[in-house]
Coordinates of C-alpha atoms in Angstrom, one line a residue:
X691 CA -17.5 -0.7 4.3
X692 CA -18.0 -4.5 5.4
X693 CA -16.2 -7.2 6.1
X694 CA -18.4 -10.0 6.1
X695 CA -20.8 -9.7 9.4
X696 CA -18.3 -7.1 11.0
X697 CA -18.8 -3.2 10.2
X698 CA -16.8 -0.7 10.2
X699 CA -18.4 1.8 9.1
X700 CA -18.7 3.6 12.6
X701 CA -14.8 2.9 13.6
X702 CA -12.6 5.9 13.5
X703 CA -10.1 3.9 10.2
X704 CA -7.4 6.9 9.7
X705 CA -6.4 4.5 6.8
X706 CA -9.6 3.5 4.8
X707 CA -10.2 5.1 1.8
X708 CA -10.7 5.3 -2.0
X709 CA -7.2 4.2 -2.7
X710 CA -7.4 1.3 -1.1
X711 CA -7.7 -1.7 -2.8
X712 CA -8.6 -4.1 0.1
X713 CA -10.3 -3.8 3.1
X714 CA -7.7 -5.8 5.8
X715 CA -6.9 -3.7 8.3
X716 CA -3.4 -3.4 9.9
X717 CA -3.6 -3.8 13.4
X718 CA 0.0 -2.9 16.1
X719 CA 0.3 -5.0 19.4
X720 CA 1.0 -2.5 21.8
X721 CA 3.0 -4.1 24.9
X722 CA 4.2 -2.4 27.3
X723 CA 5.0 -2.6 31.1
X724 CA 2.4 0.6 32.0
X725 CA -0.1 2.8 30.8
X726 CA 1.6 6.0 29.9
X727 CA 3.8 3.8 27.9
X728 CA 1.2 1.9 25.8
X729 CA -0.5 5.5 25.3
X730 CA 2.8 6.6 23.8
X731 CA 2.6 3.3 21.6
X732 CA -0.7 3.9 20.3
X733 CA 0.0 7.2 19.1
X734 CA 3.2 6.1 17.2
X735 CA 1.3 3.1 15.3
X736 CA -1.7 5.7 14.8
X737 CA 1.1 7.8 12.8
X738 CA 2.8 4.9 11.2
X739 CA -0.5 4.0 9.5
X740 CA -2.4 1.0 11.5
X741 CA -6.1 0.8 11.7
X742 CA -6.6 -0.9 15.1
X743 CA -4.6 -1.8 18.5
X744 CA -4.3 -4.7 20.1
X745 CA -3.5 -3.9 23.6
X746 CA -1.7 -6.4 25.2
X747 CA -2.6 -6.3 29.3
X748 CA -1.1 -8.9 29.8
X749 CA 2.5 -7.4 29.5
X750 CA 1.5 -4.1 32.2
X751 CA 3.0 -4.3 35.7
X752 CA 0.2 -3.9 38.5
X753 CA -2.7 -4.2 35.9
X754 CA -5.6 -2.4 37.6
X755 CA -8.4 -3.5 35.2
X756 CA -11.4 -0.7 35.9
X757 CA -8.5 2.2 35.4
X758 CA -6.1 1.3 32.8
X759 CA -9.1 -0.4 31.0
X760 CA -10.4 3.1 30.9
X761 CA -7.7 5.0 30.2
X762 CA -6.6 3.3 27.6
X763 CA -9.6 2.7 25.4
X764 CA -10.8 6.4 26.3
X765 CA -7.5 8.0 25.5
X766 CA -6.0 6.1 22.8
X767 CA -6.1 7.2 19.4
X768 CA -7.2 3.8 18.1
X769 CA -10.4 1.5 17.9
X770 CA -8.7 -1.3 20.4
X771 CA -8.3 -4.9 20.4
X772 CA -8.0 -5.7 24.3
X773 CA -6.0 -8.9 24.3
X774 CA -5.6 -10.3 27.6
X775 CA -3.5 -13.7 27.4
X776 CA -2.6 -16.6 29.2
X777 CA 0.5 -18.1 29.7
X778 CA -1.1 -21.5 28.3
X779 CA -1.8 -19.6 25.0
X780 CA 1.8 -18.1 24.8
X781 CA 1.0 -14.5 26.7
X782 CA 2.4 -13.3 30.1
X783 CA -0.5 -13.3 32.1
X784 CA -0.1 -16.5 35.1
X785 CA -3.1 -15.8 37.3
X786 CA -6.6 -16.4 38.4
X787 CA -8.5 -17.5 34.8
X788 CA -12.1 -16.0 36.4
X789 CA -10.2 -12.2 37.4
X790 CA -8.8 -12.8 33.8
X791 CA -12.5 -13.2 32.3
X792 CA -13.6 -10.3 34.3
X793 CA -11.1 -7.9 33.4
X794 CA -12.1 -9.1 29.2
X795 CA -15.9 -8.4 30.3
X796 CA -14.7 -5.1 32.1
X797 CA -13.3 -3.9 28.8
X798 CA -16.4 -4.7 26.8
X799 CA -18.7 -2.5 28.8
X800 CA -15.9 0.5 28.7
X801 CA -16.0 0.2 25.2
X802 CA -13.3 -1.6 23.8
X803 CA -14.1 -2.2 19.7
X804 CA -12.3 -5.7 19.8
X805 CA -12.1 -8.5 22.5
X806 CA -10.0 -11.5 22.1
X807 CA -10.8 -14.7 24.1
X808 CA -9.3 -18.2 23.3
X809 CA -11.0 -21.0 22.2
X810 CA -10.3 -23.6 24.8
X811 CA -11.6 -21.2 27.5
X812 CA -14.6 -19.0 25.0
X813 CA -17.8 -21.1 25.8
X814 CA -16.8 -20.7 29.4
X815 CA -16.5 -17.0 28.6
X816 CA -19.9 -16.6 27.1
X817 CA -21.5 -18.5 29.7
X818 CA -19.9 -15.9 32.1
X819 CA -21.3 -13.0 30.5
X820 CA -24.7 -14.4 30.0
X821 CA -25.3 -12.7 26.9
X822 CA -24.3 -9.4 28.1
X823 CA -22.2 -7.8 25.3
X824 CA -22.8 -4.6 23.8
X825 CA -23.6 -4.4 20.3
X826 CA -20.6 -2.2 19.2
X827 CA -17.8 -5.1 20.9
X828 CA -16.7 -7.9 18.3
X829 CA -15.5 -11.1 19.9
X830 CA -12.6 -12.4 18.4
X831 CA -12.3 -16.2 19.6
X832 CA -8.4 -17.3 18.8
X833 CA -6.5 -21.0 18.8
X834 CA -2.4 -20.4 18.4
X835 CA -0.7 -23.6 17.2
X836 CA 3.0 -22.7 18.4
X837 CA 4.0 -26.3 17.2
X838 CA 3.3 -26.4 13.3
X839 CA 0.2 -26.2 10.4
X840 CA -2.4 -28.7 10.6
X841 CA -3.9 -30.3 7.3
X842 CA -6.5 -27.9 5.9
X843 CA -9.3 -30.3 7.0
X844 CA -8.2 -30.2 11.0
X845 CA -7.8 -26.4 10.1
X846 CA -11.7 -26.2 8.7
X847 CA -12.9 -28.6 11.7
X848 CA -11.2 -25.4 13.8
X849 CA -12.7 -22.6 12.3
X850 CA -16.0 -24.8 12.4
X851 CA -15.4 -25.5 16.2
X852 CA -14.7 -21.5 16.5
X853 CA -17.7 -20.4 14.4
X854 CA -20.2 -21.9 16.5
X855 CA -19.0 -20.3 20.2
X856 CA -21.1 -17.5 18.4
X857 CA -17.5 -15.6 17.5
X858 CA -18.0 -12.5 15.8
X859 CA -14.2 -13.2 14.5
X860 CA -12.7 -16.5 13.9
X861 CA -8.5 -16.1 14.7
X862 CA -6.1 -18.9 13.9
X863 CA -2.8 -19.4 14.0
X864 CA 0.0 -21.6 13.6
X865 CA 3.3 -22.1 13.0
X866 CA 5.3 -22.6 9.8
X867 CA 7.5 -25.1 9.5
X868 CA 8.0 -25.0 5.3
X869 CA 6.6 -22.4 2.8
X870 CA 3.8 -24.5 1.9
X871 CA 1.9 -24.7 5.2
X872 CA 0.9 -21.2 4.3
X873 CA -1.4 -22.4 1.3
X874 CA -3.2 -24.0 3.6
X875 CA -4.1 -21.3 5.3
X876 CA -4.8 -19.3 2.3
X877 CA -7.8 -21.8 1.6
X878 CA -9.4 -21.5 4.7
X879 CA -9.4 -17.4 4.2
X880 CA -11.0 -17.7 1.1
X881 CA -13.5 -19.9 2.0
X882 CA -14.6 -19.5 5.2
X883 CA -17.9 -17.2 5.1
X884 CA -17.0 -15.1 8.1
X885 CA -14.6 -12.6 9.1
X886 CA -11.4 -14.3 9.4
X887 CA -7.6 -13.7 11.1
X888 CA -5.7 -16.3 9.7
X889 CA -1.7 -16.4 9.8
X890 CA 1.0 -18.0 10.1
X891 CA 4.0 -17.3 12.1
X892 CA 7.5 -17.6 11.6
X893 CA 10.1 -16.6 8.6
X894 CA 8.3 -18.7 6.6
X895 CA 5.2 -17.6 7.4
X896 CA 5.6 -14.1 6.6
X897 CA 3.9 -14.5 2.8
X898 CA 0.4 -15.2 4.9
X899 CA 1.1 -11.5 6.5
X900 CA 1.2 -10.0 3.9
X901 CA -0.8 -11.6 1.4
X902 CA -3.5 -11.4 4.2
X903 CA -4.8 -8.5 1.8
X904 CA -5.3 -10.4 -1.4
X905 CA -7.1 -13.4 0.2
X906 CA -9.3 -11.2 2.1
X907 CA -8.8 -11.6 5.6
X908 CA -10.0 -9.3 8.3
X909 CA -6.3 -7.8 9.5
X910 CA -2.8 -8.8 9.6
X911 CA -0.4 -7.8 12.8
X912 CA 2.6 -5.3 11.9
X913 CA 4.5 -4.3 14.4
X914 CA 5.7 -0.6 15.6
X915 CA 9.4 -1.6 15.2
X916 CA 11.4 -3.9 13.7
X917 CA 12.3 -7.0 16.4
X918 CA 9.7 -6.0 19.0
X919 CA 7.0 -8.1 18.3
X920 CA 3.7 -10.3 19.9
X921 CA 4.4 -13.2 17.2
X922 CA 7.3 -14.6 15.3
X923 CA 7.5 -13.0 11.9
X924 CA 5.5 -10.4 12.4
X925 CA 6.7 -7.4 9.6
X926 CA 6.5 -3.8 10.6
X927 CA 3.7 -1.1 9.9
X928 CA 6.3 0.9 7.9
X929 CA 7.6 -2.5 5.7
X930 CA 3.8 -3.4 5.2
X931 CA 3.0 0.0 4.2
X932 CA 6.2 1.3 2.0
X933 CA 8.2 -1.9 1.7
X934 CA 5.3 -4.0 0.0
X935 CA 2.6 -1.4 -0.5
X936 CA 0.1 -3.4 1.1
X937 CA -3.6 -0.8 0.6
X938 CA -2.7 -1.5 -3.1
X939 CA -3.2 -5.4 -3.2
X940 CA -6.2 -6.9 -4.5
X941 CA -7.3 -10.5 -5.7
X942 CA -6.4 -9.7 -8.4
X943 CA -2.8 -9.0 -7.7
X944 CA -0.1 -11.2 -9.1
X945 CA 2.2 -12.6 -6.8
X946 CA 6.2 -12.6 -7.7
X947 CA 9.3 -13.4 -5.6
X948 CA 12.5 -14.2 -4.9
X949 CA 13.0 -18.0 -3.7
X950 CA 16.1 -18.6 -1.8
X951 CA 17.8 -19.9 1.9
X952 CA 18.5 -17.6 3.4
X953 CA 16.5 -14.9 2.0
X954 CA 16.5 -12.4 4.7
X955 CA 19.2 -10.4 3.2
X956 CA 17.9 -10.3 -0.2
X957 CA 17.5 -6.1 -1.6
X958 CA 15.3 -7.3 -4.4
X959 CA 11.5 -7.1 -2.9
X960 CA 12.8 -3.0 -2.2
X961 CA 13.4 -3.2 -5.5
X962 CA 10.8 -4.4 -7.4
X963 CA 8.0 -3.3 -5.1
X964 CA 9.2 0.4 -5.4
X965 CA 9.4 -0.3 -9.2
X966 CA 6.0 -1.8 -9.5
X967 CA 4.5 0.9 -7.5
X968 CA 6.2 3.3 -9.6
X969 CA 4.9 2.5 -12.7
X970 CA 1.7 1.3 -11.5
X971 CA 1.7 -2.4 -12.1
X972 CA -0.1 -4.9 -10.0
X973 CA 1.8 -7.1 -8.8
X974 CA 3.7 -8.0 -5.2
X975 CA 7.6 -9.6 -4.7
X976 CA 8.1 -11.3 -1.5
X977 CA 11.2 -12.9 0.1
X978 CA 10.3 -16.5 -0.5
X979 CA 12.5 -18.8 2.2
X980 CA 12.1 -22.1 0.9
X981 CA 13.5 -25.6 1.3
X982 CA 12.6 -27.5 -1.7
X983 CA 11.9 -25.4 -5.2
X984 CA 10.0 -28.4 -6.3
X985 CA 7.5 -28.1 -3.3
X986 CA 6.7 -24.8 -3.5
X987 CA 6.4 -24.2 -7.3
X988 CA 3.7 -27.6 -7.3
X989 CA 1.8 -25.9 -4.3
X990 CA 1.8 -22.4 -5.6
X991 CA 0.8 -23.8 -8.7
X992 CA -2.2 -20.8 -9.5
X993 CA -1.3 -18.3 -11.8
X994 CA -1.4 -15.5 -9.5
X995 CA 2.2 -17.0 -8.5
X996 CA 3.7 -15.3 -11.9
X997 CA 7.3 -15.6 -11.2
X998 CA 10.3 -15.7 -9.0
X999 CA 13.9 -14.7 -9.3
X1000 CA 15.6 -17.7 -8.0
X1001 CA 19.0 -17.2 -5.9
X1002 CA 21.4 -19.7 -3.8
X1003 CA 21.0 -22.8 -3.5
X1004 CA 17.9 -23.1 -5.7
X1005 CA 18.8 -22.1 -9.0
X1006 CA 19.6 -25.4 -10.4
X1007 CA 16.5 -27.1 -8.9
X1008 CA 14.6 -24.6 -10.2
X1009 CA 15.7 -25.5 -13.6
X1010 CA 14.0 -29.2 -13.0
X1011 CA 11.0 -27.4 -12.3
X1012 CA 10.4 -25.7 -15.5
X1013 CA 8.3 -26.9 -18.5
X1014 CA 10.4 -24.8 -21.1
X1015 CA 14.1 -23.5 -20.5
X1016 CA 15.7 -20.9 -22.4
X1017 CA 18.7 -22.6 -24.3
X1018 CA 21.2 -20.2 -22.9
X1019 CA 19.8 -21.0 -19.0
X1020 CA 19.8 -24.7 -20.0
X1021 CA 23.8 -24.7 -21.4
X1022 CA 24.7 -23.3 -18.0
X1023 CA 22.7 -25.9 -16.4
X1024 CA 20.8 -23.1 -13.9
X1025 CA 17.7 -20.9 -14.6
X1026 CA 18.1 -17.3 -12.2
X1027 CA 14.9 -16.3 -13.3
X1028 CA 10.9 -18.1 -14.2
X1029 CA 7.9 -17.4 -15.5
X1030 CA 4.8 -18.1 -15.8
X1031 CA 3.1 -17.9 -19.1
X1032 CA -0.6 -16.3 -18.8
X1033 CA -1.7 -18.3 -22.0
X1034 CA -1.0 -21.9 -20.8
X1035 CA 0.2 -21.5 -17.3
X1036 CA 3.5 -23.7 -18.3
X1037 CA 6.9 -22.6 -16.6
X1038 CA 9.6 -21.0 -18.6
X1039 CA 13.4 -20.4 -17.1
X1040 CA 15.9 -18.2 -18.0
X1041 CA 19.4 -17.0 -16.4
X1042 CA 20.0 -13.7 -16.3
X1043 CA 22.8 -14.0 -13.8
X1044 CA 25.7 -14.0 -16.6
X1045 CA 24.3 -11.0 -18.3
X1046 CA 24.1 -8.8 -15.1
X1047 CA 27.8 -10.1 -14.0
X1048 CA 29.2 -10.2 -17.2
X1049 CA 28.0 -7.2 -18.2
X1050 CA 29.4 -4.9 -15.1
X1051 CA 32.7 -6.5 -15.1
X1052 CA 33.1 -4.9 -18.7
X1053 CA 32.1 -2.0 -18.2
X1054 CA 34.8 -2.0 -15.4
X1055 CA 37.5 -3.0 -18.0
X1056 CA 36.3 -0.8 -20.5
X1057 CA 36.6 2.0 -18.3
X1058 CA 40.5 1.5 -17.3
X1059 CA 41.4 -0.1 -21.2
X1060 CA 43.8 1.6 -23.3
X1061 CA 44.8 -1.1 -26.0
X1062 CA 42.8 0.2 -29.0
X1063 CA 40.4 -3.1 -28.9
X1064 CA 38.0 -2.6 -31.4
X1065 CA 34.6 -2.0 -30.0
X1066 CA 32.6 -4.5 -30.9
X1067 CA 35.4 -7.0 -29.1
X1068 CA 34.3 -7.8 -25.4
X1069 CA 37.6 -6.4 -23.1
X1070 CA 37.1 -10.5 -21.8
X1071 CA 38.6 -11.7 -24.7
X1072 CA 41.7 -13.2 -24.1
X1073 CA 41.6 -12.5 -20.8
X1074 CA 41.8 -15.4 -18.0
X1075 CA 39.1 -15.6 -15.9
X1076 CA 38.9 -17.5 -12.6
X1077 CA 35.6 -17.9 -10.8
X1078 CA 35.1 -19.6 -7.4
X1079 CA 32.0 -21.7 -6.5
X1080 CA 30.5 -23.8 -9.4
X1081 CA 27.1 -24.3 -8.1
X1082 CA 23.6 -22.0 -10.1
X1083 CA 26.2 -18.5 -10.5
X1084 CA 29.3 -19.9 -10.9
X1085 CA 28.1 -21.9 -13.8
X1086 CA 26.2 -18.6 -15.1
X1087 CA 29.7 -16.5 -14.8
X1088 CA 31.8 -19.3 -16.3
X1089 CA 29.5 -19.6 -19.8
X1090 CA 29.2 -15.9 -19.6
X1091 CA 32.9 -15.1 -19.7
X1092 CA 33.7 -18.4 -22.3
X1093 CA 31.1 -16.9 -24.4
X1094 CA 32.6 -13.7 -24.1
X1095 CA 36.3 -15.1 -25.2
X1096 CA 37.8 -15.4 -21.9
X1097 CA 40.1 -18.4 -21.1
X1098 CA 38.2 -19.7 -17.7
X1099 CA 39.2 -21.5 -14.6
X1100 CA 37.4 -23.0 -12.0
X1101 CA 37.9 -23.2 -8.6
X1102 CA 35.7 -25.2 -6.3
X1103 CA 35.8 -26.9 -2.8
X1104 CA 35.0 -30.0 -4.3
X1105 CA 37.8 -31.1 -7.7
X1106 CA 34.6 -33.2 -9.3
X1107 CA 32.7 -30.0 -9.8
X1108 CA 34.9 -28.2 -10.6
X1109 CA 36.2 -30.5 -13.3
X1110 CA 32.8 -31.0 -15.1
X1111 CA 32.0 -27.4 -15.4
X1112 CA 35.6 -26.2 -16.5
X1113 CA 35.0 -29.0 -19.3
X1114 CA 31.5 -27.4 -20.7
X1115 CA 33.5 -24.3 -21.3
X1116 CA 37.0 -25.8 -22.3
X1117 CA 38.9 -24.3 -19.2
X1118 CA 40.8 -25.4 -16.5
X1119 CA 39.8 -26.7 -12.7
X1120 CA 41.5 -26.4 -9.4
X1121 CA 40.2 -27.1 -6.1
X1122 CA 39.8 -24.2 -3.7
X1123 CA 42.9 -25.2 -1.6
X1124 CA 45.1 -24.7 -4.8
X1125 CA 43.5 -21.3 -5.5
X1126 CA 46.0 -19.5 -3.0
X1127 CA 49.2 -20.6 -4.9
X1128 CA 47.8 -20.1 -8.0
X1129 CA 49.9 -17.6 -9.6
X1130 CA 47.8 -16.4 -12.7
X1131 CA 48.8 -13.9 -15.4
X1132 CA 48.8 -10.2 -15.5
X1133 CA 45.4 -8.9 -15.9
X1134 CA 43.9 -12.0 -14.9
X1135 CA 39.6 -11.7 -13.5
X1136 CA 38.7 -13.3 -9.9
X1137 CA 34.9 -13.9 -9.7
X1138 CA 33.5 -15.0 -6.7
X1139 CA 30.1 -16.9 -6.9
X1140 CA 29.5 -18.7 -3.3
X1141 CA 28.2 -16.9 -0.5
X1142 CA 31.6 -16.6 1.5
X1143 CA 31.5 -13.4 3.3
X1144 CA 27.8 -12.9 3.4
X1145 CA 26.3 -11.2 6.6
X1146 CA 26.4 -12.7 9.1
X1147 CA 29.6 -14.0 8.3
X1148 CA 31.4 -10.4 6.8
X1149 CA 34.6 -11.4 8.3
X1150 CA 35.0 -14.3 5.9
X1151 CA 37.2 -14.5 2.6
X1152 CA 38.0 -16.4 -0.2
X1153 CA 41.5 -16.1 -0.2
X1154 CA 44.8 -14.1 2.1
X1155 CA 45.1 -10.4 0.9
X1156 CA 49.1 -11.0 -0.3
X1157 CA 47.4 -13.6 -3.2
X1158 CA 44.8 -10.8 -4.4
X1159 CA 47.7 -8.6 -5.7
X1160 CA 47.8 -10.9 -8.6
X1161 CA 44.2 -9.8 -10.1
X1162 CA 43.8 -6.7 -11.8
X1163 CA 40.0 -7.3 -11.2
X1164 CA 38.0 -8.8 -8.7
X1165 CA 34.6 -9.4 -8.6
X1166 CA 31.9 -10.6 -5.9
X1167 CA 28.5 -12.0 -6.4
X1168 CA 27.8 -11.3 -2.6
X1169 CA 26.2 -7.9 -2.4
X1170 CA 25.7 -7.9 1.6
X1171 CA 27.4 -6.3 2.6
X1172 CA 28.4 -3.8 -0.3
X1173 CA 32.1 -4.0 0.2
X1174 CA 32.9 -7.3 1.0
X1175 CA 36.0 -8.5 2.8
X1176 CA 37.2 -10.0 0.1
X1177 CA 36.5 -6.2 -2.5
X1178 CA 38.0 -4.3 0.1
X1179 CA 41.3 -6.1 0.5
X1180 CA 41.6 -6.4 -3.2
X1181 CA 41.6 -2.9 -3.5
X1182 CA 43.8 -2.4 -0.8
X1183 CA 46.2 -4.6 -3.1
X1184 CA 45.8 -2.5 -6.1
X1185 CA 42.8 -4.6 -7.8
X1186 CA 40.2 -3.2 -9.4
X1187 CA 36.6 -3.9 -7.7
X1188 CA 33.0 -4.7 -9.0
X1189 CA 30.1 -4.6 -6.5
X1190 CA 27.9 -7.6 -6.3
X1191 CA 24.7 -4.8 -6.5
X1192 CA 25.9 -3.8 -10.3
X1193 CA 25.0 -7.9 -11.2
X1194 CA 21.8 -6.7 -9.2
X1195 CA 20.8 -4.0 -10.6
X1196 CA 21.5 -5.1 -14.2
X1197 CA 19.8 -7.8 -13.3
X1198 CA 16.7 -6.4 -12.3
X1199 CA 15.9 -4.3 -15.2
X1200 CA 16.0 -7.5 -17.2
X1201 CA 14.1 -9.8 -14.7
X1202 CA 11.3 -6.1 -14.0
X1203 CA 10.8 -6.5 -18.6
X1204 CA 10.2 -10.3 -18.2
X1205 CA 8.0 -9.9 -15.2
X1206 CA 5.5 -7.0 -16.7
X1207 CA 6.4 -6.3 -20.1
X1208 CA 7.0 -2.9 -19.1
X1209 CA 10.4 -1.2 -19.5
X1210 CA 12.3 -1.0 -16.1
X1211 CA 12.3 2.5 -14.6
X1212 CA 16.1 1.7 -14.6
X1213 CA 17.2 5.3 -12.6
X1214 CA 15.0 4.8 -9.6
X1215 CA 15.7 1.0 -9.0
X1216 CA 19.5 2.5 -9.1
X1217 CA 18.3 5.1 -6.5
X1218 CA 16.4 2.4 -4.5
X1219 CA 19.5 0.6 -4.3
X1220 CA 21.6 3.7 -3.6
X1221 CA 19.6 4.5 -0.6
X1222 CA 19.9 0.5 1.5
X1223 CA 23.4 -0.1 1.1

């Protein structure tokens, strides 16, 4: 196996075989303070699944180049990537820059697989070794941008600049500062006609980590647990391996995700890669942090980028960035879900929020109803129906119960808001300073659609406990964590309670059809959930 002027063929890849469906290898910084400790590392991210280790020197105390050199690329159970960095570059090491050279030149003739030198320092580098480099060593020349992501020409004049030190490996790196800087990067993997490292760090960089796989570049970093890691961003070997199945991506895979801020908290890429995988569609769902919906979706504009679920606070952007809107999505004036069509490459929105909310919440009434209601009646009729928040869900909840029959209130933090959408479904508004005293009826629905109480913020709630006692149901959009404040004092007062993950899961089995045309393996996306809250 190749990957462009590198081999691999004679490195020891526990990973590499016929199941694979790319050939970018998942290398694990190792940093550690001494040997026996970075030993220890090795062997963990050898049985977590990486290919290669970058051995950070830099981080060991009393760094003895000729023995710890040799111990560690004769005893570790990795092909290694000796990495020995300058503070300047954003490493540890503050010391003489020619011992520093030696120490790289040192590793090359123990035989070390990988070298890593930086580009302001690598012609100096090659002049110092005059040529001297075994065959077997790759030199990986490197430029970190800690700052932000330059246009893609200053990007190409890099990689041109890098390419002609004589690299064997071309390693860039810079720094997110919105979603779409990662395109750019993209572009240059593609088309650069070496072997090529090319990420970018941060939260919303972490799409270019993974999807280092489908655009072909020569290894992403993943890191042997979560929070210790040698850039920011960085996912773990276990999430790149089980969380988004990275040996099975391809060119060819389509790209789907959920587009959000925040977006850390989001359950939905467990669920749908696990699904995916588990009917064996090609496809990958990302947590998508993004600022503006409109930036992304023109930038992403291929039609690898299939679709996205869209949560707070983008779902009524999103809408604007459609070509075609379901009727239902454009009544509530918010689209939860898009599309793109394979045929024309035009954007279609739905909202599938109401049907996931709506749909738990009766089945919780159902459950406790004893008034003979005929069947084909929703247990929402008649009854009122208060939701909180009127931004993409509130809106979604608020048609979904008036369509059901339910007399509906809104409450918001801002009266204007709340008056406008209490008026498309003929109900009442209040602001959210009036919802305390509001003394509704017997059997009367709370919703909650904003994110109060979310982590980090659990502590947080809507309203005191004593004014709960007047809902015989409450419900909560927020799903992390599982039992919100808010659920668990309602049922302390006697409420019933409806999880924010049964709007999930239902859904996801909706969203999984309209992704793949497949029907959703609807028991294991319940056991995924199950087993991560």
């Amino acid at each position: 196996m190749t990957r462009g002027r590198v081999s691999l063929t004679s490195m020891d890849l526990q990973s590499i075989d016929e199941m694979r469906r790319n050939s970018t290898l998942i290398c694990a910084p190792i940093m550690a303070e001494s040997v026996d400790q970075m030993l220890i590392q090795m062997k963990r991210a050898k049985e977590l699944g990486a290919d290669i280790a970058e051995v950070r020197v830099d981080f060991l105390k009393n760094f003895s180049p000729r023995n710890d050199l040799e111990t560690l690329i004769k005893q570790g159970p990795l092909p290694t990537l000796i990495t020995y960095r300058p503070k300047w570059e954003g490493g540890q090491y503050d010391g003489d820059e020619n011992k520093r050279q030696k120490a790289l030149q040192l590793a090359m003739e123990l035989g070390a697989d990988f070298i890593d030198i930086e580009l302001k320092v690598a012609q100096e580098f090659y002049n110092f070794i005059q040529g001297k480099k075994p065959e077997k060593v790759k030199i990986i020349v490197s430029s970190h941008n800690y700052e932000c992501t330059p246009s893609i020409e200053d990007i190409g004049e890099l990689a041109v600049r890098i390419q002609a030190t004589g690299a064997d490996i071309v390693k860039i790196a810079t720094t997110a500062l919105d979603i779409t800087d990662n395109a750019r990067m993209f572009h240059i993997i593609a088309n650069l006609q070496v072997p090529v490292i090319g990420l970018v760090m941060g939260e919303r960089g972490l799409m270019s980590r993974v999807l280092a796989a489908k655009y072909g570049a020569f290894l992403t970093f993943g890191s042997i647990e979560a929070g210790v890691v040698s850039a920011p961003g960085q996912p773990t070997i276990k999430d790149l391996l089980e969380l988004y199945n990275f040996r099975q991506i391809g060119a060819d895979t389509k790209v789907y995700g959920v587009i959000g801020n925040p977006v850390g908290h989001s359950k939905s890429p467990l669920l749908y890669n696990a699904a995916f995988k588990h009917v064996g569609f090609n496809g990958i769902y990302l947590p998508l942090l993004v600022d503006s919906a409109a930036n992304f979706i023109s930038t992403y504009s291929s039609p690898d980028f299939a679709g996205y679920s869209f949560t707070i606070p983008h779902k009524e952007d999103g809408l604007k960035c459609c070509n075609e809107v379901d009727p239902i999505a454009k009544e509530i004036g918010a689209i939860s879900c898009m599309i793109r069509r394979p045929v024309d490459g035009k954007l279609k929105g739905y909202n599938v929020d109401y049907l996931g909310a709506i749909k738990a919440i009766e089945e919780a009434l159902a459950l406790g109803a004893s008034n003979g209601a005929p069947a084909s009646v929703s247990p929402l009729a008649g009854k009122l129906f208060v939701v909180v928040g009127a931004g993409g869900a509130g809106k979604a909840l608020a048609y979904g119960a008036y369509e059901k029959g339910a007399r509906v209130v809104v409450a918001n933090r801002t009266f204007g808001k709340a008056k406008e959408l209490a008026s498309k479904v003929g109900g009442q508004a209040i602001t959210l300073a009036e919802l305390k005293d509001f003394h509704p009826e017997e059997g009367t629905i709370l919703a909650n659609a904003t994110s109060v109480g979310m982590k980090p913020r659990i502590e947080d709630t809507l309203l005191p406990q004593e004014a709960l006692k007047h809902y015989a149901l409450v419900f909560d959009a927020v799903y992390t964590p599982k039992l919100t404040t808010l659920l668990r004092e309602a049922q302390e007062a006697g409420s019933t309670i409806v999880y924010g993950t049964e709007m999930l899961i239902n859904q996801a089995f909706v969203q999984f059809e309209r992704f793949t045309g497949l029907p959703a393996p609807k028991q294991l996306i319940r056991d995924v959930l199950a087993r991560n809250t």
